[in-house]
PDB file of C-alpha atoms and ligand atoms in Angstrom:
ATOM      1  CA  GLY X   1      -2.160  26.467 -14.102  1.00 70.00           C
ATOM      2  CA  ASP X   2      -2.332  27.896 -10.795  1.00 85.00           C
ATOM      3  CA  PRO X   3      -3.575  25.326  -8.160  1.00 92.00           C
ATOM      4  CA  PHE X   4      -5.364  28.172  -6.150  1.00 94.00           C
ATOM      5  CA  GLY X   5      -6.588  30.360  -9.224  1.00 90.00           C
ATOM      6  CA  GLY X   6      -3.670  33.329  -8.747  1.00 90.00           C
ATOM      7  CA  ALA X   7      -4.189  33.174  -4.433  1.00 93.00           C
ATOM      8  CA  ARG X   8      -1.926  31.675  -1.605  1.00 96.00           C
ATOM      9  CA  PRO X   9      -4.778  30.953   0.680  1.00 97.00           C
ATOM     10  CA  LEU X  10      -2.208  29.889   3.450  1.00 98.00           C
ATOM     11  CA  GLN X  11       0.239  32.801   3.504  1.00 98.00           C
ATOM     12  CA  GLY X  12       1.582  33.075   6.495  1.00 96.00           C
ATOM     13  CA  LYS X  13       0.326  29.524   7.782  1.00 98.00           C
ATOM     14  CA  ARG X  14       2.399  27.143   9.559  1.00 98.00           C
ATOM     15  CA  VAL X  15       1.941  23.093   8.284  1.00 98.00           C
ATOM     16  CA  VAL X  16       3.406  20.314   9.597  1.00 98.00           C
ATOM     17  CA  VAL X  17       3.840  17.519   7.261  1.00 99.00           C
ATOM     18  CA  THR X  18       4.769  14.098   8.297  1.00 99.00           C
ATOM     19  CA  ALA X  19       5.616  11.631   4.687  1.00 98.00           C
ATOM     20  CA  GLY X  20       7.686   8.899   3.990  1.00 98.00           C
ATOM     21  CA  GLY X  21       7.094   5.237   6.241  1.00 98.00           C
ATOM     22  CA  THR X  22       8.925   4.575   9.497  1.00 98.00           C
ATOM     23  CA  ARG X  23      11.892   1.154   9.802  1.00 98.00           C
ATOM     24  CA  GLU X  24      11.594  -0.558  12.881  1.00 98.00           C
ATOM     25  CA  PRO X  25      14.717  -1.700  13.866  1.00 98.00           C
ATOM     26  CA  LEU X  26      15.308  -5.264  14.590  1.00 98.00           C
ATOM     27  CA  ASP X  27      19.199  -5.099  14.738  1.00 98.00           C
ATOM     28  CA  PRO X  28      21.945  -3.021  13.741  1.00 98.00           C
ATOM     29  CA  VAL X  29      21.059  -3.475   9.994  1.00 98.00           C
ATOM     30  CA  ARG X  30      17.693  -4.743   9.853  1.00 98.00           C
ATOM     31  CA  PHE X  31      13.794  -3.540  10.599  1.00 98.00           C
ATOM     32  CA  LEU X  32      10.508  -3.799   9.609  1.00 98.00           C
ATOM     33  CA  GLY X  33       9.154  -1.543   7.022  1.00 98.00           C
ATOM     34  CA  ASN X  34       6.473  -0.425   4.552  1.00 96.00           C
ATOM     35  CA  LYS X  35       6.192   0.440   0.952  1.00 94.00           C
ATOM     36  CA  SER X  36       5.081   3.809   1.013  1.00 95.00           C
ATOM     37  CA  SER X  37       7.361   5.943  -1.106  1.00 96.00           C
ATOM     38  CA  GLY X  38       6.857   9.674   0.578  1.00 97.00           C
ATOM     39  CA  LYS X  39       5.314  11.088  -2.935  1.00 96.00           C
ATOM     40  CA  GLN X  40       2.080  12.210  -1.680  1.00 96.00           C
ATOM     41  CA  GLY X  41       3.758  13.699   1.605  1.00 98.00           C
ATOM     42  CA  VAL X  42       6.062  15.483  -1.242  1.00 98.00           C
ATOM     43  CA  ALA X  43       3.296  16.804  -3.073  1.00 97.00           C
ATOM     44  CA  LEU X  44       1.714  17.635  -0.362  1.00 98.00           C
ATOM     45  CA  ALA X  45       4.784  19.941   1.083  1.00 98.00           C
ATOM     46  CA  GLU X  46       4.864  21.210  -2.498  1.00 98.00           C
ATOM     47  CA  SER X  47       1.056  22.838  -2.635  1.00 98.00           C
ATOM     48  CA  ALA X  48       1.028  24.155   0.821  1.00 98.00           C
ATOM     49  CA  MET X  49       3.998  25.583  -0.561  1.00 98.00           C
ATOM     50  CA  ALA X  50       2.746  27.280  -3.418  1.00 98.00           C
ATOM     51  CA  ALA X  51      -0.223  28.014  -1.957  1.00 98.00           C
ATOM     52  CA  GLY X  52       2.276  30.591   0.742  1.00 98.00           C
ATOM     53  CA  ALA X  53       2.714  28.382   3.996  1.00 98.00           C
ATOM     54  CA  GLU X  54       5.630  27.414   5.507  1.00 98.00           C
ATOM     55  CA  VAL X  55       6.370  23.899   5.828  1.00 98.00           C
ATOM     56  CA  ILE X  56       8.335  21.886   8.135  1.00 98.00           C
ATOM     57  CA  PHE X  57       8.296  18.208   6.373  1.00 99.00           C
ATOM     58  CA  ILE X  58       8.997  15.494   8.868  1.00 99.00           C
ATOM     59  CA  HIS X  59      10.334  12.433   7.198  1.00 98.00           C
ATOM     60  CA  ALA X  60      10.872   8.711   7.730  1.00 98.00           C
ATOM     61  CA  HIS X  61      12.147   6.414   4.623  1.00 98.00           C
ATOM     62  CA  MET X  62      11.288   7.571   1.314  1.00 98.00           C
ATOM     63  CA  ASP X  63      11.889   6.734  -2.382  1.00 98.00           C
ATOM     64  CA  ILE X  64      12.342  10.078  -3.415  1.00 98.00           C
ATOM     65  CA  ALA X  65      13.966  13.408  -2.283  1.00 98.00           C
ATOM     66  CA  PRO X  66      12.506  15.855   0.359  1.00 98.00           C
ATOM     67  CA  PRO X  67      10.940  18.835  -1.161  1.00 97.00           C
ATOM     68  CA  LEU X  68      13.195  22.149  -1.684  1.00 94.00           C
ATOM     69  CA  ASN X  69      12.359  24.813   0.637  1.00 95.00           C
ATOM     70  CA  ALA X  70      10.764  23.134   3.442  1.00 98.00           C
ATOM     71  CA  LYS X  71      12.170  22.824   6.912  1.00 98.00           C
ATOM     72  CA  LEU X  72      13.410  19.292   7.140  1.00 98.00           C
ATOM     73  CA  HIS X  73      13.082  16.630   9.990  1.00 98.00           C
ATOM     74  CA  SER X  74      14.229  13.212   8.781  1.00 98.00           C
ATOM     75  CA  VAL X  75      13.615  10.244  11.267  1.00 98.00           C
ATOM     76  CA  ASP X  76      13.266   6.569  11.091  1.00 98.00           C
ATOM     77  CA  THR X  77      10.733   4.868  14.055  1.00 98.00           C
ATOM     78  CA  ALA X  78       7.581   5.563  14.646  1.00 99.00           C
ATOM     79  CA  LEU X  79       8.769   6.709  18.085  1.00 98.00           C
ATOM     80  CA  GLU X  80      11.053   9.214  16.087  1.00 98.00           C
ATOM     81  CA  LEU X  81       8.429  10.649  14.443  1.00 99.00           C
ATOM     82  CA  ARG X  82       6.796  11.017  17.178  1.00 98.00           C
ATOM     83  CA  ALA X  83       8.738  13.419  19.118  1.00 98.00           C
ATOM     84  CA  ALA X  84       9.406  15.252  16.082  1.00 98.00           C
ATOM     85  CA  THR X  85       5.682  15.515  15.248  1.00 98.00           C
ATOM     86  CA  LEU X  86       4.435  16.787  18.883  1.00 98.00           C
ATOM     87  CA  SER X  87       7.351  19.137  19.267  1.00 98.00           C
ATOM     88  CA  ALA X  88       6.813  20.540  15.517  1.00 98.00           C
ATOM     89  CA  ALA X  89       2.926  20.655  15.520  1.00 97.00           C
ATOM     90  CA  ALA X  90       2.958  22.879  19.360  1.00 95.00           C
ATOM     91  CA  GLY X  91       2.939  26.090  17.077  1.00 92.00           C
ATOM     92  CA  ALA X  92       1.143  24.772  13.892  1.00 98.00           C
ATOM     93  CA  ASP X  93      -1.793  25.628  12.171  1.00 98.00           C
ATOM     94  CA  VAL X  94      -2.080  23.066  10.380  1.00 98.00           C
ATOM     95  CA  VAL X  95      -1.044  18.914  10.596  1.00 98.00           C
ATOM     96  CA  ILE X  96      -1.035  16.902   7.895  1.00 98.00           C
ATOM     97  CA  MET X  97      -0.038  13.443   8.456  1.00 98.00           C
ATOM     98  CA  ALA X  98       0.451  11.422   5.629  1.00 98.00           C
ATOM     99  CA  ALA X  99       3.552   9.238   7.030  1.00 98.00           C
ATOM    100  CA  ALA X 100       3.004   5.608   6.806  1.00 98.00           C
ATOM    101  CA  VAL X 101       3.599   4.927  10.774  1.00 98.00           C
ATOM    102  CA  ALA X 102       4.026   1.464  11.637  1.00 98.00           C
ATOM    103  CA  ASP X 103       1.610  -0.127  14.047  1.00 98.00           C
ATOM    104  CA  PHE X 104       3.911  -2.293  15.628  1.00 98.00           C
ATOM    105  CA  ARG X 105       8.037  -2.040  16.737  1.00 98.00           C
ATOM    106  CA  PRO X 106      10.163  -5.458  17.772  1.00 98.00           C
ATOM    107  CA  SER X 107       9.861  -5.351  21.334  1.00 98.00           C
ATOM    108  CA  THR X 108      13.822  -5.676  21.655  1.00 97.00           C
ATOM    109  CA  ILE X 109      16.672  -4.773  19.224  1.00 97.00           C
ATOM    110  CA  SER X 110      19.385  -7.063  19.018  1.00 97.00           C
ATOM    111  CA  THR X 111      22.695  -5.321  19.709  1.00 97.00           C
ATOM    112  CA  GLY X 112      24.489  -7.500  17.560  1.00 96.00           C
ATOM    113  CA  LYS X 113      23.272  -8.719  13.828  1.00 96.00           C
ATOM    114  CA  ILE X 114      20.563 -11.895  14.799  1.00 95.00           C
ATOM    115  CA  LYS X 115      22.628 -15.153  13.474  1.00 93.00           C
ATOM    116  CA  LYS X 116      21.252 -17.919  12.050  1.00 92.00           C
ATOM    117  CA  ARG X 117      22.064 -20.884  13.857  1.00 90.00           C
ATOM    118  CA  ASP X 118      22.343 -24.928  13.556  1.00 92.00           C
ATOM    119  CA  ASN X 119      20.749 -26.796  16.174  1.00 94.00           C
ATOM    120  CA  VAL X 120      19.081 -23.138  17.633  1.00 92.00           C
ATOM    121  CA  ALA X 121      15.310 -22.833  17.310  1.00 93.00           C
ATOM    122  CA  ASP X 122      14.711 -20.150  14.154  1.00 93.00           C
ATOM    123  CA  PRO X 123      13.909 -16.806  15.692  1.00 93.00           C
ATOM    124  CA  VAL X 124       9.979 -15.203  16.894  1.00 95.00           C
ATOM    125  CA  ILE X 125      10.000 -11.673  16.177  1.00 96.00           C
ATOM    126  CA  LYS X 126       7.688 -10.615  19.306  1.00 98.00           C
ATOM    127  CA  LEU X 127       5.818  -6.869  18.419  1.00 98.00           C
ATOM    128  CA  VAL X 128       4.943  -4.012  20.592  1.00 98.00           C
ATOM    129  CA  ARG X 129       1.892  -0.882  20.108  1.00 98.00           C
ATOM    130  CA  ASN X 130       3.750   1.613  18.348  1.00 98.00           C
ATOM    131  CA  PRO X 131       1.633   5.352  20.130  1.00 98.00           C
ATOM    132  CA  ASP X 132      -1.072   6.365  17.614  1.00 98.00           C
ATOM    133  CA  ILE X 133       0.449   9.989  16.642  1.00 98.00           C
ATOM    134  CA  LEU X 134      -2.581  11.691  14.931  1.00 98.00           C
ATOM    135  CA  VAL X 135      -4.245  10.283  18.038  1.00 98.00           C
ATOM    136  CA  GLU X 136      -1.644  12.386  20.184  1.00 98.00           C
ATOM    137  CA  VAL X 137      -1.906  15.542  18.251  1.00 98.00           C
ATOM    138  CA  VAL X 138      -5.735  15.743  18.679  1.00 98.00           C
ATOM    139  CA  ALA X 139      -5.365  15.207  22.268  1.00 98.00           C
ATOM    140  CA  HIS X 140      -2.165  17.985  22.432  1.00 97.00           C
ATOM    141  CA  ARG X 141      -4.829  20.376  20.853  1.00 96.00           C
ATOM    142  CA  ALA X 142      -7.190  19.850  23.075  1.00 94.00           C
ATOM    143  CA  ALA X 143      -5.037  19.914  26.061  1.00 94.00           C
ATOM    144  CA  GLN X 144      -3.620  23.654  25.256  1.00 92.00           C
ATOM    145  CA  ASN X 145      -6.304  24.667  23.732  1.00 85.00           C
ATOM    146  CA  GLN X 146      -5.441  25.179  20.404  1.00 87.00           C
ATOM    147  CA  SER X 147      -6.905  26.442  17.091  1.00 94.00           C
ATOM    148  CA  GLN X 148      -5.246  23.731  14.615  1.00 98.00           C
ATOM    149  CA  LEU X 149      -7.036  21.916  11.782  1.00 98.00           C
ATOM    150  CA  ILE X 150      -5.362  17.989  11.918  1.00 98.00           C
ATOM    151  CA  VAL X 151      -5.512  16.022   8.515  1.00 98.00           C
ATOM    152  CA  GLY X 152      -5.640  12.406   8.518  1.00 98.00           C
ATOM    153  CA  PHE X 153      -4.620   9.928   5.922  1.00 97.00           C
ATOM    154  CA  ALA X 154      -5.668   6.165   5.330  1.00 95.00           C
ATOM    155  CA  ALA X 155      -5.079   3.544   2.692  1.00 89.00           C
ATOM    156  CA  GLU X 156      -8.264   1.230   3.343  1.00 89.00           C
ATOM    157  CA  THR X 157      -9.234  -2.245   2.160  1.00 84.00           C
ATOM    158  CA  GLY X 158     -12.561  -3.327   1.976  1.00 83.00           C
ATOM    159  CA  ASP X 159     -13.548  -7.060   2.578  1.00 85.00           C
ATOM    160  CA  ALA X 160     -16.801  -9.171   3.172  1.00 86.00           C
ATOM    161  CA  ASP X 161     -18.117  -7.525   5.814  1.00 85.00           C
ATOM    162  CA  HIS X 162     -17.208  -3.465   5.303  1.00 84.00           C
ATOM    163  CA  ASP X 163     -16.110  -1.672   1.699  1.00 85.00           C
ATOM    164  CA  ALA X 164     -13.427   0.781   2.579  1.00 84.00           C
ATOM    165  CA  HIS X 165     -15.648   3.712   2.888  1.00 86.00           C
ATOM    166  CA  SER X 166     -17.409   2.493   6.400  1.00 90.00           C
ATOM    167  CA  TYR X 167     -13.960   1.580   7.748  1.00 92.00           C
ATOM    168  CA  ALA X 168     -12.631   5.287   6.777  1.00 95.00           C
ATOM    169  CA  GLN X 169     -15.977   7.098   8.507  1.00 95.00           C
ATOM    170  CA  ALA X 170     -15.532   4.572  11.549  1.00 95.00           C
ATOM    171  CA  LYS X 171     -11.634   5.404  11.776  1.00 96.00           C
ATOM    172  CA  LEU X 172     -12.101   9.258  11.279  1.00 98.00           C
ATOM    173  CA  VAL X 173     -14.280   9.366  14.382  1.00 97.00           C
ATOM    174  CA  ARG X 174     -11.767   7.302  16.247  1.00 97.00           C
ATOM    175  CA  LYS X 175      -8.810   9.551  15.714  1.00 98.00           C
ATOM    176  CA  GLY X 176     -11.024  12.788  15.904  1.00 98.00           C
ATOM    177  CA  CYS X 177      -8.625  14.564  13.011  1.00 98.00           C
ATOM    178  CA  ASP X 178     -10.885  17.521  11.056  1.00 98.00           C
ATOM    179  CA  LEU X 179     -10.199  15.561   8.249  1.00 98.00           C
ATOM    180  CA  LEU X 180      -9.068  11.949   6.668  1.00 98.00           C
ATOM    181  CA  VAL X 181      -7.786  11.710   3.154  1.00 97.00           C
ATOM    182  CA  VAL X 182      -9.048   8.140   2.029  1.00 96.00           C
ATOM    183  CA  ASN X 183      -7.710   5.962  -1.012  1.00 89.00           C
ATOM    184  CA  GLU X 184      -8.690   2.408  -1.352  1.00 75.00           C
ATOM    185  CA  VAL X 185      -5.268  -0.009  -2.035  1.00 72.00           C
ATOM    186  CA  GLY X 186      -4.868  -3.201  -3.072  1.00 59.00           C
ATOM    187  CA  PRO X 187      -5.134  -4.468  -6.467  1.00 58.00           C
ATOM    188  CA  GLY X 188      -7.466  -2.656  -8.940  1.00 56.00           C
ATOM    189  CA  GLU X 189      -9.640  -4.122 -11.286  1.00 56.00           C
ATOM    190  CA  SER X 190      -6.649  -4.318 -13.602  1.00 62.00           C
ATOM    191  CA  GLY X 191      -4.838  -6.510 -10.871  1.00 60.00           C
ATOM    192  CA  ALA X 192      -2.678  -3.507 -10.554  1.00 61.00           C
ATOM    193  CA  GLU X 193      -1.525  -2.127  -7.714  1.00 62.00           C
ATOM    194  CA  LYS X 194      -3.619   1.142  -7.157  1.00 60.00           C
ATOM    195  CA  VAL X 195      -1.928   3.500  -4.785  1.00 60.00           C
ATOM    196  CA  PHE X 196       1.911   2.573  -3.646  1.00 62.00           C
ATOM    197  CA  GLY X 197       4.522   4.271  -5.590  1.00 64.00           C
ATOM    198  CA  GLN X 198       2.209   5.215  -8.465  1.00 65.00           C
ATOM    199  CA  ASP X 199       1.753   9.115  -9.971  1.00 68.00           C
ATOM    200  CA  GLY X 200      -1.427   9.327  -9.081  1.00 75.00           C
ATOM    201  CA  ASN X 201      -3.517   8.442  -6.356  1.00 84.00           C
ATOM    202  CA  GLN X 202      -8.112   8.967  -5.983  1.00 90.00           C
ATOM    203  CA  VAL X 203      -9.170   9.690  -2.859  1.00 95.00           C
ATOM    204  CA  GLU X 204     -12.121  10.918  -0.916  1.00 95.00           C
ATOM    205  CA  ILE X 205     -11.459  13.359   1.515  1.00 97.00           C
ATOM    206  CA  LEU X 206     -13.717  12.876   5.096  1.00 97.00           C
ATOM    207  CA  ALA X 207     -14.666  15.308   7.544  1.00 98.00           C
ATOM    208  CA  LEU X 208     -15.958  15.179  11.144  1.00 98.00           C
ATOM    209  CA  ASP X 209     -18.264  17.792  11.137  1.00 97.00           C
ATOM    210  CA  GLY X 210     -20.071  15.422   8.997  1.00 94.00           C
ATOM    211  CA  ALA X 211     -19.669  18.296   5.736  1.00 97.00           C
ATOM    212  CA  SER X 212     -19.619  16.239   2.286  1.00 97.00           C
ATOM    213  CA  PRO X 213     -16.948  14.347   1.676  1.00 96.00           C
ATOM    214  CA  VAL X 214     -14.606  15.909  -1.626  1.00 97.00           C
ATOM    215  CA  GLN X 215     -13.444  13.591  -4.217  1.00 96.00           C
ATOM    216  CA  ALA X 216     -10.415  14.243  -5.522  1.00 96.00           C
ATOM    217  CA  ALA X 217      -8.382  12.518  -8.503  1.00 94.00           C
ATOM    218  CA  GLY X 218      -5.499  12.508 -10.626  1.00 95.00           C
ATOM    219  CA  SER X 219      -1.814  12.986  -9.699  1.00 95.00           C
ATOM    220  CA  LYS X 220      -0.746  12.941  -6.283  1.00 94.00           C
ATOM    221  CA  ARG X 221      -0.203  16.760  -7.191  1.00 96.00           C
ATOM    222  CA  GLN X 222      -3.315  17.347  -8.148  1.00 96.00           C
ATOM    223  CA  VAL X 223      -4.751  15.734  -5.098  1.00 96.00           C
ATOM    224  CA  ALA X 224      -2.571  17.414  -2.370  1.00 97.00           C
ATOM    225  CA  ASP X 225      -4.118  20.581  -4.658  1.00 98.00           C
ATOM    226  CA  ALA X 226      -7.518  19.568  -3.251  1.00 98.00           C
ATOM    227  CA  VAL X 227      -6.445  18.521  -0.006  1.00 98.00           C
ATOM    228  CA  VAL X 228      -5.109  21.796   0.392  1.00 98.00           C
ATOM    229  CA  ARG X 229      -7.883  23.811  -0.920  1.00 98.00           C
ATOM    230  CA  VAL X 230     -10.428  22.171   1.360  1.00 98.00           C
ATOM    231  CA  ILE X 231      -7.853  23.097   4.377  1.00 98.00           C
ATOM    232  CA  ALA X 232      -7.696  27.063   2.973  1.00 98.00           C
ATOM    233  CA  GLU X 233     -11.708  26.709   3.305  1.00 97.00           C
ATOM    234  CA  ARG X 234     -11.995  25.695   6.466  1.00 96.00           C
ATOM    235  CA  LEU X 235      -9.260  28.175   7.964  1.00 96.00           C
ATOM    236  CA  GLY X 236     -11.330  30.574   5.985  1.00 91.00           C
ATOM    237  CA  THR X 237      -8.828  31.629   4.004  1.00 83.00           C
ATOM    238  CA  SER X 238      -9.528  30.562   0.921  1.00 79.00           C
TER     239      SER X 238
HETATM  240  N1  CTP N 301      -1.329   6.939  12.478  1.00 56.35           N
HETATM  241  C1  CTP N 301      -0.266   7.816  13.564  1.00 56.35           C
HETATM  242  N2  CTP N 301       0.055   6.773  14.042  1.00 56.35           N
HETATM  243  C2  CTP N 301      -0.058   6.097  14.427  1.00 56.35           C
HETATM  244  C3  CTP N 301      -0.462   5.024  12.750  1.00 56.35           C
HETATM  245  C4  CTP N 301      -1.251   5.724  12.281  1.00 56.35           C
HETATM  246  O1  CTP N 301      -0.538   8.725  13.545  1.00 56.35           O
HETATM  247  N3  CTP N 301       0.925   4.586  14.990  1.00 56.35           N
HETATM  248  C5  CTP N 301      -2.368   8.048  11.575  1.00 56.35           C
HETATM  249  C6  CTP N 301      -1.468   7.940  10.105  1.00 56.35           C
HETATM  250  O2  CTP N 301      -0.212   8.544   9.671  1.00 56.35           O
HETATM  251  C7  CTP N 301      -2.599   8.692   9.059  1.00 56.35           C
HETATM  252  C8  CTP N 301      -3.481   7.371  10.879  1.00 56.35           C
HETATM  253  O3  CTP N 301      -2.855   7.755  11.098  1.00 56.35           O
HETATM  254  O4  CTP N 301      -2.755   9.382   9.140  1.00 56.35           O
HETATM  255  C9  CTP N 301      -4.514   6.593   9.961  1.00 56.35           C
HETATM  256  O5  CTP N 301      -3.641   5.450   9.610  1.00 56.35           O
HETATM  257  P1  CTP N 301      -3.964   3.808   9.622  1.00 56.35           P
HETATM  258  O6  CTP N 301      -2.926   3.074   9.402  1.00 56.35           O
HETATM  259  O7  CTP N 301      -4.963   3.836   8.061  1.00 56.35           O
HETATM  260  O8  CTP N 301      -5.033   3.725  10.920  1.00 56.35           O
HETATM  261  P2  CTP N 301      -5.081   2.566  12.043  1.00 56.35           P
HETATM  262  O9  CTP N 301      -5.163   3.384  13.226  1.00 56.35           O
HETATM  263  O10 CTP N 301      -3.137   3.012  12.591  1.00 56.35           O
HETATM  264  O11 CTP N 301      -5.327   1.598  11.719  1.00 56.35           O
HETATM  265  P3  CTP N 301      -5.245   0.148  10.932  1.00 56.35           P
HETATM  266  O12 CTP N 301      -5.240  -1.031  11.865  1.00 56.35           O
HETATM  267  O13 CTP N 301      -6.043  -0.050   9.913  1.00 56.35           O
HETATM  268  O14 CTP N 301      -3.683   0.338  10.668  1.00 56.35           O
HETATM  269 CA1   CA N 302      -1.901   1.383  10.960  1.00 56.35          CA
END
């Protein structure tokens, strides 16, 4: 069926979606990467377009093709993703940060392939922090006094001290974005991976203003439609 009941709640809105996993180079042929498939980001872009939005899709590495009909920007590293996102965000009504951004990058990139050599110590990789793009998007919005809805994503695991929900709530406040879409990752009760590379997803959409969390489950497209409905409500266009 039609996820928006025949309406086009994001008609005329410009939406930036970031997706995929960044890759941080070690040398000309090697990188540090992550397991993001890009599926949730593609589903978000398709859902926003179905709702009438013009979508700028900024993607790092993905296992699947980017969406048709979006304006595409391909990037590799977190620093490239940052430049493309800050530039696109300047004119956007909504920014959705679904990309899995590397928290660290190798402090130096070897110009030649790293070699193994006998009688030489094995290499140690030194890492430096990448900037937090989501925090920067929030800061730019404030600096420009812009009205913009900013949505983060977080894959959380609980531990002995805190459950995934309380970590996510703290992260939402730290980031200062309007909405944080949270899913619990790692092995489920069956022992099978819950999220990465899977076709389905189960999330909780937390709001900075304290509105009740919205639960959504199903295919990544169904989750995307739920996120887009919450966005449309917030924009007052649903
Ligand atoms: N994010 C970002 N820039 C970074 C890291 C993360 O913009 N350098 C964004 C992600 O795209 C996501 C949100 O921040 O929308 C939450 O990412 P997450 O990795 O859960 O947050 P971190 O602050 O990196 O916390 P953690 O230490 O738990 O990884
Ligand atoms: Ca992180």
